[in-house]
């Protein structure tokens, strides 16, 4: 995915304020950083966590446009990211619109590919999507 995006993608657990507002995952860019971020809701399940990330990868693959994030949503990332540094973001809190449904479908396909690639990935073989994380 990083090769496709031509930049590093930092994947990390979301801050509590984001979780409290019902945001499951967030894809964003920060001014002055040469990478993109994906924040995901905490979960004990590695499969669930990967699905949050796969969903955001789905948005990237579909070239969904991020938007300028409202100040109240940016504040949920404080103190991790200064309010004036967010360039654009796409947050996930709804599953009812078409873009979200498409990103989820792509995320499901990516999960299937990852499962198929798992054995080869453990042997450090180059296996398509299995090498992105």
Short mmCIF file of C-alpha atoms in Angstrom, two decimals:
data_model
loop_
_atom_site.label_atom_id
_atom_site.label_comp_id
_atom_site.label_asym_id
_atom_site.label_seq_id
_atom_site.Cartn_x
_atom_site.Cartn_y
_atom_site.Cartn_z
CA UNK A 1 0.00 0.00 0.00
CA UNK A 2 2.88 2.36 0.77
CA UNK A 3 4.24 1.84 -2.75
CA UNK A 4 0.83 2.61 -4.20
CA UNK A 5 0.50 5.76 -2.07
CA UNK A 6 4.19 6.68 -2.54
CA UNK A 7 4.52 7.47 1.15
CA UNK A 8 4.83 5.72 4.49
CA UNK A 9 1.63 4.84 6.34
CA UNK A 10 1.80 4.97 10.13
CA UNK A 11 -0.79 2.71 11.82
CA UNK A 12 -1.61 3.29 15.49
CA UNK A 13 -4.29 2.97 18.13
CA UNK A 14 -6.68 5.91 18.32
CA UNK A 15 -6.74 8.23 21.33
CA UNK A 16 -9.57 7.79 23.84
CA UNK A 17 -11.37 10.98 22.79
CA UNK A 18 -11.88 9.58 19.33
CA UNK A 19 -13.22 6.32 20.71
CA UNK A 20 -15.61 8.15 23.04
CA UNK A 21 -17.12 9.91 20.00
CA UNK A 22 -17.76 6.60 18.22
CA UNK A 23 -15.06 6.85 15.57
CA UNK A 24 -13.79 3.35 14.71
CA UNK A 25 -10.95 4.39 12.41
CA UNK A 26 -9.46 7.49 10.85
CA UNK A 27 -7.19 8.07 7.84
CA UNK A 28 -5.45 11.44 7.86
CA UNK A 29 -2.58 13.62 6.72
CA UNK A 30 -0.76 16.07 8.95
CA UNK A 31 0.92 19.21 7.63
CA UNK A 32 4.70 18.87 7.48
CA UNK A 33 4.70 15.06 7.70
CA UNK A 34 5.78 12.97 4.74
CA UNK A 35 3.44 10.13 5.66
CA UNK A 36 -0.22 9.32 6.25
CA UNK A 37 -1.77 7.99 9.45
CA UNK A 38 -4.42 5.41 10.21
CA UNK A 39 -5.80 5.46 13.76
CA UNK A 40 -7.96 2.50 14.81
CA UNK A 41 -10.17 1.75 17.81
CA UNK A 42 -8.56 -0.48 20.44
CA UNK A 43 -9.57 -4.13 20.35
CA UNK A 44 -8.21 -7.37 21.77
CA UNK A 45 -8.82 -9.06 18.43
CA UNK A 46 -6.01 -8.88 15.88
CA UNK A 47 -8.54 -9.78 13.17
CA UNK A 48 -10.86 -6.91 14.17
CA UNK A 49 -7.94 -4.47 14.30
CA UNK A 50 -6.78 -5.59 10.85
CA UNK A 51 -10.29 -5.10 9.49
CA UNK A 52 -10.29 -1.47 10.68
CA UNK A 53 -7.00 -0.98 8.82
CA UNK A 54 -8.19 -2.89 5.74
CA UNK A 55 -11.26 -0.66 5.61
CA UNK A 56 -9.07 2.45 5.50
CA UNK A 57 -6.90 0.78 2.83
CA UNK A 58 -10.16 0.27 0.92
CA UNK A 59 -10.70 4.04 0.94
CA UNK A 60 -7.15 4.51 -0.33
CA UNK A 61 -7.56 1.94 -3.12
CA UNK A 62 -10.86 3.51 -4.18
CA UNK A 63 -9.20 6.94 -4.09
CA UNK A 64 -11.88 8.35 -1.80
CA UNK A 65 -11.22 11.97 -1.04
CA UNK A 66 -10.36 13.01 2.45
CA UNK A 67 -11.85 16.27 3.66
CA UNK A 68 -10.86 19.09 5.93
CA UNK A 69 -11.71 17.81 9.37
CA UNK A 70 -14.00 19.88 11.65
CA UNK A 71 -12.24 21.40 14.67
CA UNK A 72 -14.21 19.29 17.15
CA UNK A 73 -12.94 16.10 15.48
CA UNK A 74 -9.36 17.39 15.32
CA UNK A 75 -9.56 18.11 19.04
CA UNK A 76 -10.16 14.39 19.63
CA UNK A 77 -6.59 13.74 18.47
CA UNK A 78 -5.09 16.24 20.92
CA UNK A 79 -2.46 16.29 22.24
CA UNK A 80 -1.09 13.88 19.60
CA UNK A 81 -1.49 16.32 16.73
CA UNK A 82 -1.74 20.12 16.89
CA UNK A 83 -5.16 21.45 15.83
CA UNK A 84 -3.73 23.58 13.01
CA UNK A 85 -1.66 20.74 11.50
CA UNK A 86 -4.40 18.50 10.09
CA UNK A 87 -4.45 18.76 6.31
CA UNK A 88 -7.30 16.37 5.58
CA UNK A 89 -8.91 13.28 7.01
CA UNK A 90 -11.50 10.61 6.42
CA UNK A 91 -13.05 9.20 9.58
CA UNK A 92 -15.12 6.07 9.94
CA UNK A 93 -18.14 6.21 12.20
CA UNK A 94 -20.96 5.20 9.84
CA UNK A 95 -21.57 2.18 7.66
CA UNK A 96 -24.65 3.48 5.87
CA UNK A 97 -23.30 5.45 2.91
CA UNK A 98 -22.04 4.02 -0.38
CA UNK A 99 -18.38 5.00 0.09
CA UNK A 100 -18.28 3.27 3.47
CA UNK A 101 -19.94 0.14 2.07
CA UNK A 102 -17.47 0.00 -0.83
CA UNK A 103 -14.48 0.52 1.48
CA UNK A 104 -15.77 -2.25 3.74
CA UNK A 105 -16.17 -4.61 0.76
CA UNK A 106 -12.59 -3.88 -0.34
CA UNK A 107 -11.46 -4.39 3.27
CA UNK A 108 -13.12 -7.81 3.26
CA UNK A 109 -11.34 -8.75 0.03
CA UNK A 110 -8.02 -7.61 1.49
CA UNK A 111 -8.65 -9.78 4.55
CA UNK A 112 -9.17 -12.79 2.28
CA UNK A 113 -5.92 -12.05 0.44
CA UNK A 114 -4.04 -11.62 3.73
CA UNK A 115 -5.30 -14.99 4.98
CA UNK A 116 -4.15 -16.67 1.76
CA UNK A 117 -0.77 -14.91 1.95
CA UNK A 118 -0.19 -15.66 5.64
CA UNK A 119 1.81 -18.87 5.21
CA UNK A 120 4.09 -17.39 2.57
CA UNK A 121 4.46 -14.12 4.49
CA UNK A 122 5.75 -16.00 7.53
CA UNK A 123 8.52 -17.34 5.27
CA UNK A 124 9.21 -13.75 4.11
CA UNK A 125 8.12 -14.47 0.56
CA UNK A 126 6.88 -11.63 -1.63
CA UNK A 127 3.13 -12.29 -1.75
CA UNK A 128 1.14 -9.37 -3.04
CA UNK A 129 -0.89 -7.75 -0.29
CA UNK A 130 0.70 -9.84 2.45
CA UNK A 131 3.77 -7.60 2.45
CA UNK A 132 2.10 -4.24 3.12
CA UNK A 133 2.11 -4.32 6.92
#
